[in-house]
CSV table of N, CA and C in Angstrom, one decimal:
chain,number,residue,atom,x,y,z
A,21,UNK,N,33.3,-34.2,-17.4
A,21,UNK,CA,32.9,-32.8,-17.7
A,21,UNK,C,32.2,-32.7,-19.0
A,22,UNK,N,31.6,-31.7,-19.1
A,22,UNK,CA,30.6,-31.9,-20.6
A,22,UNK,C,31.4,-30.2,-21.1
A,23,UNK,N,31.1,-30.5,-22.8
A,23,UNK,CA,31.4,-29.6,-23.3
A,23,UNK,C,30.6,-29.5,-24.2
A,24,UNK,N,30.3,-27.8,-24.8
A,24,UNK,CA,29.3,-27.8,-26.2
A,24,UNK,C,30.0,-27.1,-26.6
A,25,UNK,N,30.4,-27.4,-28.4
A,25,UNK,CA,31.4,-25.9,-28.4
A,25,UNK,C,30.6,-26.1,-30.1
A,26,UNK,N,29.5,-26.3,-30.0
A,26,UNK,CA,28.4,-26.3,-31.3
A,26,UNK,C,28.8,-26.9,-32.5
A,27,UNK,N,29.3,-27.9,-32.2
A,27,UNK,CA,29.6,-28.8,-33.4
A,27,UNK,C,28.0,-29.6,-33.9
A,28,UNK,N,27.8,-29.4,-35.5
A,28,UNK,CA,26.6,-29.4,-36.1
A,28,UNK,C,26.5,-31.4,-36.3
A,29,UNK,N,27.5,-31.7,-36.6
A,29,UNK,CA,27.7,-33.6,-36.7
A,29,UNK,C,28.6,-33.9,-36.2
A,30,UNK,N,28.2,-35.5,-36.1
A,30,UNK,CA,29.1,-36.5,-35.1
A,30,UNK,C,30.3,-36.6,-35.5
A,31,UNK,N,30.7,-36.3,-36.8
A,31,UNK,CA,31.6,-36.5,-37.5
A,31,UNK,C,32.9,-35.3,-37.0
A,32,UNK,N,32.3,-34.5,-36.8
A,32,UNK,CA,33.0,-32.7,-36.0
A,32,UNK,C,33.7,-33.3,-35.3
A,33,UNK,N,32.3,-33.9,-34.3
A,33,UNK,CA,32.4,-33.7,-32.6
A,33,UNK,C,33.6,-35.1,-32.3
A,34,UNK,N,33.8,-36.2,-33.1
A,34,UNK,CA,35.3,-37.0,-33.1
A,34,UNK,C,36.1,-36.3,-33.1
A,35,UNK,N,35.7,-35.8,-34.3
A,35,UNK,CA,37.4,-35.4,-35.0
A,35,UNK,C,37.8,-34.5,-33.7
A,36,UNK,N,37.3,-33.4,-33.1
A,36,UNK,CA,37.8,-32.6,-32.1
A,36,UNK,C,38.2,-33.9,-31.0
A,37,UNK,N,37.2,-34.8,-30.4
A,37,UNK,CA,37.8,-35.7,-29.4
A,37,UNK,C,39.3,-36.3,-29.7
A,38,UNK,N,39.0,-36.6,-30.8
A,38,UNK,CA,40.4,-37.3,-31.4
A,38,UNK,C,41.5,-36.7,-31.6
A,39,UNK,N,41.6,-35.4,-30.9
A,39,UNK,CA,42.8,-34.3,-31.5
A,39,UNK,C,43.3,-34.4,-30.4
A,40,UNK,N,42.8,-34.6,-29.0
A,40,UNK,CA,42.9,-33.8,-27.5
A,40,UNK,C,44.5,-34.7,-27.3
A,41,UNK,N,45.0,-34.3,-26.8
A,41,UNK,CA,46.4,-34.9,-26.4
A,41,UNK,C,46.3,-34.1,-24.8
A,42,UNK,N,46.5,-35.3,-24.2
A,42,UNK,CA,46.4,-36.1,-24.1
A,42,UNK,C,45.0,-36.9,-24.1
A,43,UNK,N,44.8,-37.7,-24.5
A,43,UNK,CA,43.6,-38.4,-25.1
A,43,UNK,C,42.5,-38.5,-23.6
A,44,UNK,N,41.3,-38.0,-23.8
A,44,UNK,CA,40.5,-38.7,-22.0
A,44,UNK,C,40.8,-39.7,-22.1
A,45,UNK,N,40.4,-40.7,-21.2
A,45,UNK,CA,39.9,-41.7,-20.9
A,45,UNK,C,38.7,-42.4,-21.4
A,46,UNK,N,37.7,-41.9,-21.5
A,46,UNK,CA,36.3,-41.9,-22.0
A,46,UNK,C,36.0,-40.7,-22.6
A,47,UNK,N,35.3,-40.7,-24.5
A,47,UNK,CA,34.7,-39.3,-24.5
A,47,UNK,C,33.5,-39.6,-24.9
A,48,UNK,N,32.0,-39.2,-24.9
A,48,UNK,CA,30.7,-39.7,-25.5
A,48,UNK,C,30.3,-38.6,-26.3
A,49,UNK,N,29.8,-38.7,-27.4
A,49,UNK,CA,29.1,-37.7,-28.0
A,49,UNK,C,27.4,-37.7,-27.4
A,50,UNK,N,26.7,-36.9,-27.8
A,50,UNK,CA,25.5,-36.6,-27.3
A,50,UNK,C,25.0,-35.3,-27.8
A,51,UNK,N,23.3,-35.9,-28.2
A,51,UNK,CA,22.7,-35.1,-28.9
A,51,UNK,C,21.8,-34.1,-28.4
A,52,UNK,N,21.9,-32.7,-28.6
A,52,UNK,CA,21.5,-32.1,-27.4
A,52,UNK,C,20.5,-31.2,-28.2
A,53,UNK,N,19.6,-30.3,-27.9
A,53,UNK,CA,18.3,-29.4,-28.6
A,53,UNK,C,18.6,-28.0,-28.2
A,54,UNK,N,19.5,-27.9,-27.0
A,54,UNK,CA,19.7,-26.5,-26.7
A,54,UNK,C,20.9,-26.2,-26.6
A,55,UNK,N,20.9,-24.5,-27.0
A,55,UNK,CA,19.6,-23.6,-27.5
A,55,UNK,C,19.0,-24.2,-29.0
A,56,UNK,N,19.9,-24.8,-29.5
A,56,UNK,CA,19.8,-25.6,-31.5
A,56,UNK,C,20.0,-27.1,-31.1
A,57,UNK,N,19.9,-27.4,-32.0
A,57,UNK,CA,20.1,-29.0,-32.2
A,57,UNK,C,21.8,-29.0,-32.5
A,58,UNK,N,22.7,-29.9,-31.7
A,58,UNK,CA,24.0,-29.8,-32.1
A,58,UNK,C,24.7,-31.0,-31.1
A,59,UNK,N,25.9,-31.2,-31.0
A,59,UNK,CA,26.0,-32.4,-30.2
A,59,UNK,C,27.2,-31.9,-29.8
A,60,UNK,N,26.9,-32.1,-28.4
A,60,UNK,CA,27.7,-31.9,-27.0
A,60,UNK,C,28.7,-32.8,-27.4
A,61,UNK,N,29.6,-32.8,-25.9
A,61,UNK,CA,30.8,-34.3,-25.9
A,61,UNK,C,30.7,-33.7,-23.8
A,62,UNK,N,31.2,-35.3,-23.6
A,62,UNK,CA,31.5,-35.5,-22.0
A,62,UNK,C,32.6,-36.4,-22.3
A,63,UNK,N,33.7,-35.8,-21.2
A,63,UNK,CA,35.0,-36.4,-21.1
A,63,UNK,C,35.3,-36.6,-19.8
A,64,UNK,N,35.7,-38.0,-19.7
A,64,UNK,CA,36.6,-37.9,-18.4
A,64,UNK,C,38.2,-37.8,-18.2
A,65,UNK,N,38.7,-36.9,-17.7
A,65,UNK,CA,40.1,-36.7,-17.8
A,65,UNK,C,39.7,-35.2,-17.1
A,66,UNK,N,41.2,-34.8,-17.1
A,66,UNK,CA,41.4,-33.5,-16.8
A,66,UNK,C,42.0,-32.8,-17.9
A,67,UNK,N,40.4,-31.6,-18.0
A,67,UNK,CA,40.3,-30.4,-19.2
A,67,UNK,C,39.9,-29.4,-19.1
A,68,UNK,N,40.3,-28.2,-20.2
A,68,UNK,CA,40.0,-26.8,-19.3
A,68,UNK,C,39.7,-26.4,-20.6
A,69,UNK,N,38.1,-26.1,-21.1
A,69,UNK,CA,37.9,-25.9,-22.4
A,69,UNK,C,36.9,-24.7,-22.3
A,70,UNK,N,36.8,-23.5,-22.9
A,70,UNK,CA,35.9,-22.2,-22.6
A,70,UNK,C,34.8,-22.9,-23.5
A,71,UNK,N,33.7,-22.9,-22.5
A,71,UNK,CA,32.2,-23.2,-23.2
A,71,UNK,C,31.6,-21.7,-23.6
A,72,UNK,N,31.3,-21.4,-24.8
A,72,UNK,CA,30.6,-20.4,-25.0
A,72,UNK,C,29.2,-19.9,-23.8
A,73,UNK,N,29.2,-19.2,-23.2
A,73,UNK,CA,27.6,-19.3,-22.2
A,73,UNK,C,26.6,-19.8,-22.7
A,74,UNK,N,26.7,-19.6,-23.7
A,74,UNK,CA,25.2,-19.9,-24.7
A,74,UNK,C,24.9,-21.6,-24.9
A,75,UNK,N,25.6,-22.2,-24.8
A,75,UNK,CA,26.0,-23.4,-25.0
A,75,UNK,C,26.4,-24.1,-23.4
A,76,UNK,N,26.2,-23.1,-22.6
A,76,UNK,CA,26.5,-23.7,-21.4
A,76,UNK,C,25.5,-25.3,-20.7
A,77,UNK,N,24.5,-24.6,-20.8
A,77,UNK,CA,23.6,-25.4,-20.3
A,77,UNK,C,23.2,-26.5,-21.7
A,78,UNK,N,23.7,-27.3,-22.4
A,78,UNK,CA,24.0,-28.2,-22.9
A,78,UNK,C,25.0,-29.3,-22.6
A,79,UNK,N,26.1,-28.3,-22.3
A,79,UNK,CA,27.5,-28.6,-21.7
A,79,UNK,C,27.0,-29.7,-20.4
A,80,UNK,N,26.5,-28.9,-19.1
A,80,UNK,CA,26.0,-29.4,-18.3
A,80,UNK,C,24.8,-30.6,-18.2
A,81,UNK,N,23.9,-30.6,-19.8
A,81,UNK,CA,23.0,-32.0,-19.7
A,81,UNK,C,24.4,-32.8,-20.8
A,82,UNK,N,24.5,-32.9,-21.8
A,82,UNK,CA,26.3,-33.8,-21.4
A,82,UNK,C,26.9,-34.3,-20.5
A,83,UNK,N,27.6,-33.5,-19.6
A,83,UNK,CA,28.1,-34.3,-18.5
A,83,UNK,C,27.0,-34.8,-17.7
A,84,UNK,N,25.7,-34.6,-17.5
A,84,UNK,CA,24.8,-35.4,-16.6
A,84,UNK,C,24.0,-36.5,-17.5
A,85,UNK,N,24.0,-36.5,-18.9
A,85,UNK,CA,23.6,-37.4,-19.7
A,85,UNK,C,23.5,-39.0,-19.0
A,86,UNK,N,22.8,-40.0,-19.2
A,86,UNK,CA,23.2,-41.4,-18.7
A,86,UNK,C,23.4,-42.4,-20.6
A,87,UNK,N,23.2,-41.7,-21.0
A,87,UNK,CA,23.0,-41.7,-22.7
A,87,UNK,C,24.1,-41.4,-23.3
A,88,UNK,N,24.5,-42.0,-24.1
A,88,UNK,CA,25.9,-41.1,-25.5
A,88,UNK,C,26.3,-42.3,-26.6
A,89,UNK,N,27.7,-41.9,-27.2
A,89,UNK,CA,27.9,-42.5,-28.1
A,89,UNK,C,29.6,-42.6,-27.8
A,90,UNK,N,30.1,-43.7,-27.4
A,90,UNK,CA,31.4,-43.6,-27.3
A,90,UNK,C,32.3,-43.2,-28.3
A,91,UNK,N,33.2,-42.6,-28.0
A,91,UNK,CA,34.0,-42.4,-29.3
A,91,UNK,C,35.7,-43.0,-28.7
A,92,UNK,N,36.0,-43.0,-27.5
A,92,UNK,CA,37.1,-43.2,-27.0
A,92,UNK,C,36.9,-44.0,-25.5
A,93,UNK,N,37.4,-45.0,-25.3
A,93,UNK,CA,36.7,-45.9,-23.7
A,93,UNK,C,38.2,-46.4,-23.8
A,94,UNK,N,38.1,-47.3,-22.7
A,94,UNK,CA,39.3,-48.5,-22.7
A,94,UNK,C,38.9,-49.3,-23.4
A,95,UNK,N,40.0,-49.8,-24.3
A,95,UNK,CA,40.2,-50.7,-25.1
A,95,UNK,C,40.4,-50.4,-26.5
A,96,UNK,N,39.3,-49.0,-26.3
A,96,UNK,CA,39.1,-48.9,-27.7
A,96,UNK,C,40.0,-48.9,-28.9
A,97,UNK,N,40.9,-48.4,-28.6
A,97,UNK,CA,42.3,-48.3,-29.7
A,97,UNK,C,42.7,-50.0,-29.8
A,98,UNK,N,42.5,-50.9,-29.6
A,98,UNK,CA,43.1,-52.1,-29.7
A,98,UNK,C,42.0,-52.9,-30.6
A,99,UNK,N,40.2,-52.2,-30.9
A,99,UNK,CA,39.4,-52.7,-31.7
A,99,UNK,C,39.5,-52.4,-33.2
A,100,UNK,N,40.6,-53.6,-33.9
A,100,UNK,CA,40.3,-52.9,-35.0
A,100,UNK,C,41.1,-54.4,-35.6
A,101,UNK,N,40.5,-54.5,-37.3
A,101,UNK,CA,40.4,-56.2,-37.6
A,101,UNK,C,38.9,-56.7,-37.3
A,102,UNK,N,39.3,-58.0,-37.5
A,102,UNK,CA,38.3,-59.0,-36.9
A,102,UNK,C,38.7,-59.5,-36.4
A,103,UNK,N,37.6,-59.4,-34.4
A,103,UNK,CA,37.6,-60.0,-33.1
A,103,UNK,C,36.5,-61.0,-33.1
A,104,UNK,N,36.0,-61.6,-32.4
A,104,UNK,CA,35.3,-62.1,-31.9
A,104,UNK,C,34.6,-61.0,-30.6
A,105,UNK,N,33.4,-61.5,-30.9
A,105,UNK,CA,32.5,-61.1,-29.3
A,105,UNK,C,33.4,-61.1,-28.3
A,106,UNK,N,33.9,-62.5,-28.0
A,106,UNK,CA,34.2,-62.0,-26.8
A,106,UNK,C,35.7,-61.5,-26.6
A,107,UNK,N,36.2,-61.6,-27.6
A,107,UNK,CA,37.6,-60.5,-27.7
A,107,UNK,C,37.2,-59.5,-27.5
A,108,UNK,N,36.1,-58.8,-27.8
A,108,UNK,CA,36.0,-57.3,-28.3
A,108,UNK,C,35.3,-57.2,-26.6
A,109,UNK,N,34.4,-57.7,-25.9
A,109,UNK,CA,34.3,-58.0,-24.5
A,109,UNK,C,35.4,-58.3,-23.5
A,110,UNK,N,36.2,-59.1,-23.6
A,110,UNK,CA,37.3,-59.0,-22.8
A,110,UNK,C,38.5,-58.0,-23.3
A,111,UNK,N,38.4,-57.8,-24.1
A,111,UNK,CA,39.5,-56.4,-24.3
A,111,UNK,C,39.1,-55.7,-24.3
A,112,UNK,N,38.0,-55.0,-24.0
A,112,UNK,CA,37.7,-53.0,-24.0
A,112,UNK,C,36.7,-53.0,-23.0
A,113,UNK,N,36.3,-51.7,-22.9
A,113,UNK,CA,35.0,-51.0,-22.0
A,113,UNK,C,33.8,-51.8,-22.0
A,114,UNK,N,33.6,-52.6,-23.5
A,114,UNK,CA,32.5,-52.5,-23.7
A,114,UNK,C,31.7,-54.0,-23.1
A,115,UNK,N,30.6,-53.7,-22.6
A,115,UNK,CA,29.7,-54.8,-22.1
A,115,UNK,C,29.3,-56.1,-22.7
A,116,UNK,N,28.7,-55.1,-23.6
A,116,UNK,CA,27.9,-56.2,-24.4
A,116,UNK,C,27.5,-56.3,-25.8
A,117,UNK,N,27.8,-57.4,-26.6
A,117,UNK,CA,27.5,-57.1,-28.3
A,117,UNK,C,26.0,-57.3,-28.5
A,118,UNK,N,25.6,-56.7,-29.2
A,118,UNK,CA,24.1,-57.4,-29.5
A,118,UNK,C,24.1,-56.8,-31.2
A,119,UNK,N,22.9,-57.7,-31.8
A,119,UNK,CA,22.9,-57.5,-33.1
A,119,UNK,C,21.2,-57.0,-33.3
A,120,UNK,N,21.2,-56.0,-34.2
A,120,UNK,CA,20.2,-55.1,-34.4
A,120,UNK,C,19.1,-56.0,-34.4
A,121,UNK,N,17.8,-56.1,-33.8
A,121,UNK,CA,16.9,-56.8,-33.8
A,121,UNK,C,16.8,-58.2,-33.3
A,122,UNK,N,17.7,-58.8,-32.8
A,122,UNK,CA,17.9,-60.0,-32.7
A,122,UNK,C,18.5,-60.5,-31.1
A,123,UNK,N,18.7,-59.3,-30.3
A,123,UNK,CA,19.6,-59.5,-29.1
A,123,UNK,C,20.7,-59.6,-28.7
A,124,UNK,N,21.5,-60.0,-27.9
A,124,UNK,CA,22.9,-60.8,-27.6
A,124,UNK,C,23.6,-61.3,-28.8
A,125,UNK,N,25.1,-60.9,-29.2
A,125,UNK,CA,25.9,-61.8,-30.2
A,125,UNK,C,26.6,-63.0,-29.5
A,126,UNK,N,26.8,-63.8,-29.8
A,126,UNK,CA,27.3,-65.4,-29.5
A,126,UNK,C,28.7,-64.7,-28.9
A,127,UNK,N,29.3,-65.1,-28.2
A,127,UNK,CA,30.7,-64.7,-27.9
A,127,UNK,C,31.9,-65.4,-28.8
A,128,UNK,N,31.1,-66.3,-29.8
A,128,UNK,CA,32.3,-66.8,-30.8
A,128,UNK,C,31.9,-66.4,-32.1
A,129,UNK,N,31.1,-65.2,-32.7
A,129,UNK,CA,31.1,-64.9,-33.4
A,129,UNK,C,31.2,-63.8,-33.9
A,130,UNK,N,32.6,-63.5,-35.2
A,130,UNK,CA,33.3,-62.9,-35.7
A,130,UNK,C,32.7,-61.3,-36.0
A,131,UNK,N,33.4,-60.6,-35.3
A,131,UNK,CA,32.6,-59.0,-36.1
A,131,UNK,C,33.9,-58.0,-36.8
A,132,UNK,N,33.6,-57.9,-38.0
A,132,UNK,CA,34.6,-57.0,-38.9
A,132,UNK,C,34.5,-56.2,-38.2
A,133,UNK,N,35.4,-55.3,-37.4
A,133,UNK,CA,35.2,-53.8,-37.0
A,133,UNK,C,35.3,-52.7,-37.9
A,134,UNK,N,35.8,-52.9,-38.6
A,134,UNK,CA,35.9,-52.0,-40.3
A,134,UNK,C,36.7,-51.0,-39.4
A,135,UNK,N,37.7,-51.4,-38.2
A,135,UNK,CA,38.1,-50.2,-37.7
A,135,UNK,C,37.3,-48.9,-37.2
A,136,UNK,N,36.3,-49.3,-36.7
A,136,UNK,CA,35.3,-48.1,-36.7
A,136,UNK,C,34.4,-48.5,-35.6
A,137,UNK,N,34.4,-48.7,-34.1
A,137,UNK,CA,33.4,-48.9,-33.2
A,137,UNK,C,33.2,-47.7,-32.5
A,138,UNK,N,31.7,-47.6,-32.4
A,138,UNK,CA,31.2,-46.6,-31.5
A,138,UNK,C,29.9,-47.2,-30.7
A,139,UNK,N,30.0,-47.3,-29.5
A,139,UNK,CA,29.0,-48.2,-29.0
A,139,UNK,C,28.5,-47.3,-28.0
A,140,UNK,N,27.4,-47.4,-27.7
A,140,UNK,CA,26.7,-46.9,-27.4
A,140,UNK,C,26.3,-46.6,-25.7
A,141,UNK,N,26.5,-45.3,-25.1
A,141,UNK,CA,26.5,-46.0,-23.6
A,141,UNK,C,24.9,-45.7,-22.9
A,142,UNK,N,24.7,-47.0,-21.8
A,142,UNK,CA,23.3,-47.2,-21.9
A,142,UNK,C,23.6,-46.9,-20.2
A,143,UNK,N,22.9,-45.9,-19.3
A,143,UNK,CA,23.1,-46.3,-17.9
A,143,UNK,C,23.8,-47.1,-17.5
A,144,UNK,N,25.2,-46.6,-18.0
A,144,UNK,CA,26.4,-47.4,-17.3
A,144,UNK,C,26.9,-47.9,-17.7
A,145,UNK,N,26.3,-48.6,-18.8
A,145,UNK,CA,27.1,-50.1,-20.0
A,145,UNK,C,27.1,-49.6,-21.3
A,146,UNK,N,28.4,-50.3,-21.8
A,146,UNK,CA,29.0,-50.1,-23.2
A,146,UNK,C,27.9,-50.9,-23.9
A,147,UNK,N,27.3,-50.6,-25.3
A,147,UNK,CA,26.8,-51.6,-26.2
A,147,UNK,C,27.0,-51.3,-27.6
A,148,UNK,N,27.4,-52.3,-27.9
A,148,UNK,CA,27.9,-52.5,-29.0
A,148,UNK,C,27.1,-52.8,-29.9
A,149,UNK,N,26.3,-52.1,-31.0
A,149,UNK,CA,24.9,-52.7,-31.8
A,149,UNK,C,25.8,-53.3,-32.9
A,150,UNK,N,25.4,-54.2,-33.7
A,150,UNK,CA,26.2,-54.8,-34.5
A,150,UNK,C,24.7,-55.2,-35.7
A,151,UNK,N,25.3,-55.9,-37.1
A,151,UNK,CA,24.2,-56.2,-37.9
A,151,UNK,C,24.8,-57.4,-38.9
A,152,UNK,N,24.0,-58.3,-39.1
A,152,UNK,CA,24.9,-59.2,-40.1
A,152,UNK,C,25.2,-58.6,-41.3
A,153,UNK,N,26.4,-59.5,-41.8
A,153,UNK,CA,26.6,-58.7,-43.2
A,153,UNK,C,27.5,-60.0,-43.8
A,154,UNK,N,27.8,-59.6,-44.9
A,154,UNK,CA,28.3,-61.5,-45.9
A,154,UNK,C,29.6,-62.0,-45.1
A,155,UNK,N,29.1,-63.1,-45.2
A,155,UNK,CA,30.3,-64.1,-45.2
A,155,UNK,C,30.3,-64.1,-43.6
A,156,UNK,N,29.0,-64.6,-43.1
A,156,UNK,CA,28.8,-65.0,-41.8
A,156,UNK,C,29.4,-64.0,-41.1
A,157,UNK,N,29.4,-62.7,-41.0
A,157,UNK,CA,30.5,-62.1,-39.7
A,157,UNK,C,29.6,-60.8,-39.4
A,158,UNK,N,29.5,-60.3,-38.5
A,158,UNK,CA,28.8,-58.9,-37.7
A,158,UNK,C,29.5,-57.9,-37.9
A,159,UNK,N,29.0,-56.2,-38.4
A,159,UNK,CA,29.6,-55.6,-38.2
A,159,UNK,C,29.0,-54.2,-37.8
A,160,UNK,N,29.9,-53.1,-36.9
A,160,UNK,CA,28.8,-52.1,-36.3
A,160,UNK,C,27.7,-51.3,-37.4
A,161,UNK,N,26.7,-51.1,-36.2
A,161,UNK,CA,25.4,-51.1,-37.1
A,161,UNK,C,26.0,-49.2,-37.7
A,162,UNK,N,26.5,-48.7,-36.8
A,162,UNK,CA,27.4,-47.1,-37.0
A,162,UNK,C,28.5,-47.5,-38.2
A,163,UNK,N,28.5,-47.1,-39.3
A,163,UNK,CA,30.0,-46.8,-40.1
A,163,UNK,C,30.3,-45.3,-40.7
A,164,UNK,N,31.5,-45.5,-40.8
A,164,UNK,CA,32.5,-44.3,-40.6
A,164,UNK,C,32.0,-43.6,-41.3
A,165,UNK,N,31.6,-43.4,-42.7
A,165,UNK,CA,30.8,-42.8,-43.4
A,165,UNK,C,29.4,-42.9,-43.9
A,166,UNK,N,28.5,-42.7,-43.1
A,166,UNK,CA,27.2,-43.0,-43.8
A,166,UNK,C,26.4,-42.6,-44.7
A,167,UNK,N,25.5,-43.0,-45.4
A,167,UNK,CA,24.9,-42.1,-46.5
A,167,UNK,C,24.2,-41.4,-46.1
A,168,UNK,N,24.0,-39.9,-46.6
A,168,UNK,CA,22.9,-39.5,-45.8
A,168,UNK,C,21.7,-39.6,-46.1
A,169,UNK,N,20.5,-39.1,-45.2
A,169,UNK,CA,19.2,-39.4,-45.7
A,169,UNK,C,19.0,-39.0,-46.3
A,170,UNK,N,18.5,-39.5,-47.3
A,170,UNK,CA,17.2,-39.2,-48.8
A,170,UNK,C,18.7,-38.5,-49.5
A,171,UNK,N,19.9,-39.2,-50.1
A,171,UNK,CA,21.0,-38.8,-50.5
A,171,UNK,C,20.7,-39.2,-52.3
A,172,UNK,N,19.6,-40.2,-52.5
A,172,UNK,CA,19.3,-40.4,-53.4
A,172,UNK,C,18.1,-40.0,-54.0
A,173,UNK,N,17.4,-38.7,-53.5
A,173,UNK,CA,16.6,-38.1,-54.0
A,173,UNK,C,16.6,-37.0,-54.8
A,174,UNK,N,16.0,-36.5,-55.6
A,174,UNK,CA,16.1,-35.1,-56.4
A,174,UNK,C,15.9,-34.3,-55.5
């Protein structure tokens, strides 16, 4: 089901996912233009949420999206520490690790989750973008708090 209920950032549109009790199964965020720029969510589960009208037809390209940003999948609650590729692949939703610019992650090498995976869903598949960082180990190219743009300008 898709919902818009005009949340302005990603950071909103979690926090609401992450409240729902009982939890979906899958929730994706998704960035939508109508009627404003704001980001939707699609859930699977059974939910009964009043979409503003105005917001409707956002609601509806959400749930028809092939695009989003997972925030909750299978496995996901169990990614957290440092796994390996293919831990983080055989234990959750997600398909496949790849590292920014570079392709495919080795399945034996280590990615800090910093507790914080959001992967990305691509026509059907989980992807996990990942980036090197010290001490030989991968970690998501997404973190929990980012800077924002131009945060260091006058």
């Amino acid at each position: 089901m898709g919902i818009s209920l005009g949340h302005r950032e990603v950071g909103a549109a979690d926090h609401w996912i992450l409240a729902l009790d009982p939890a979906p199964s899958l929730a994706c965020t998704h960035l939508v233009r109508t009627p404003y720029p704001h980001v939707a969510i699609s859930l699977l589960g059974s939910f009964s949420v009043d979409v503003p009208a105005e917001l409707q037809a956002a609601a509806d390209a959400a749930a028809s999206d092939k695009f989003g940003r997972a925030v909750v999948f299978p496995g996901s609650s169990s990614l957290t520490g440092r796994l390996t590729v293919g831990e983080i692949v055989s234990g959750s939703a997600i398909d496949r690790v790849e590292v920014l610019g570079s392709g495919m992650a080795d399945p034996d090498t280590i990615v800090d989750t910093r507790d914080f995976v959001r992967p990305q869903f691509r026509s059907g598949n989980l992807v996990l973008v990942t980036m090197p960082a010290a001490g030989e180990v991968l970690v998501p190219f997404e973190t929990r708090d980012p800077t924002p743009c131009c945060a260091d300008h006058p």
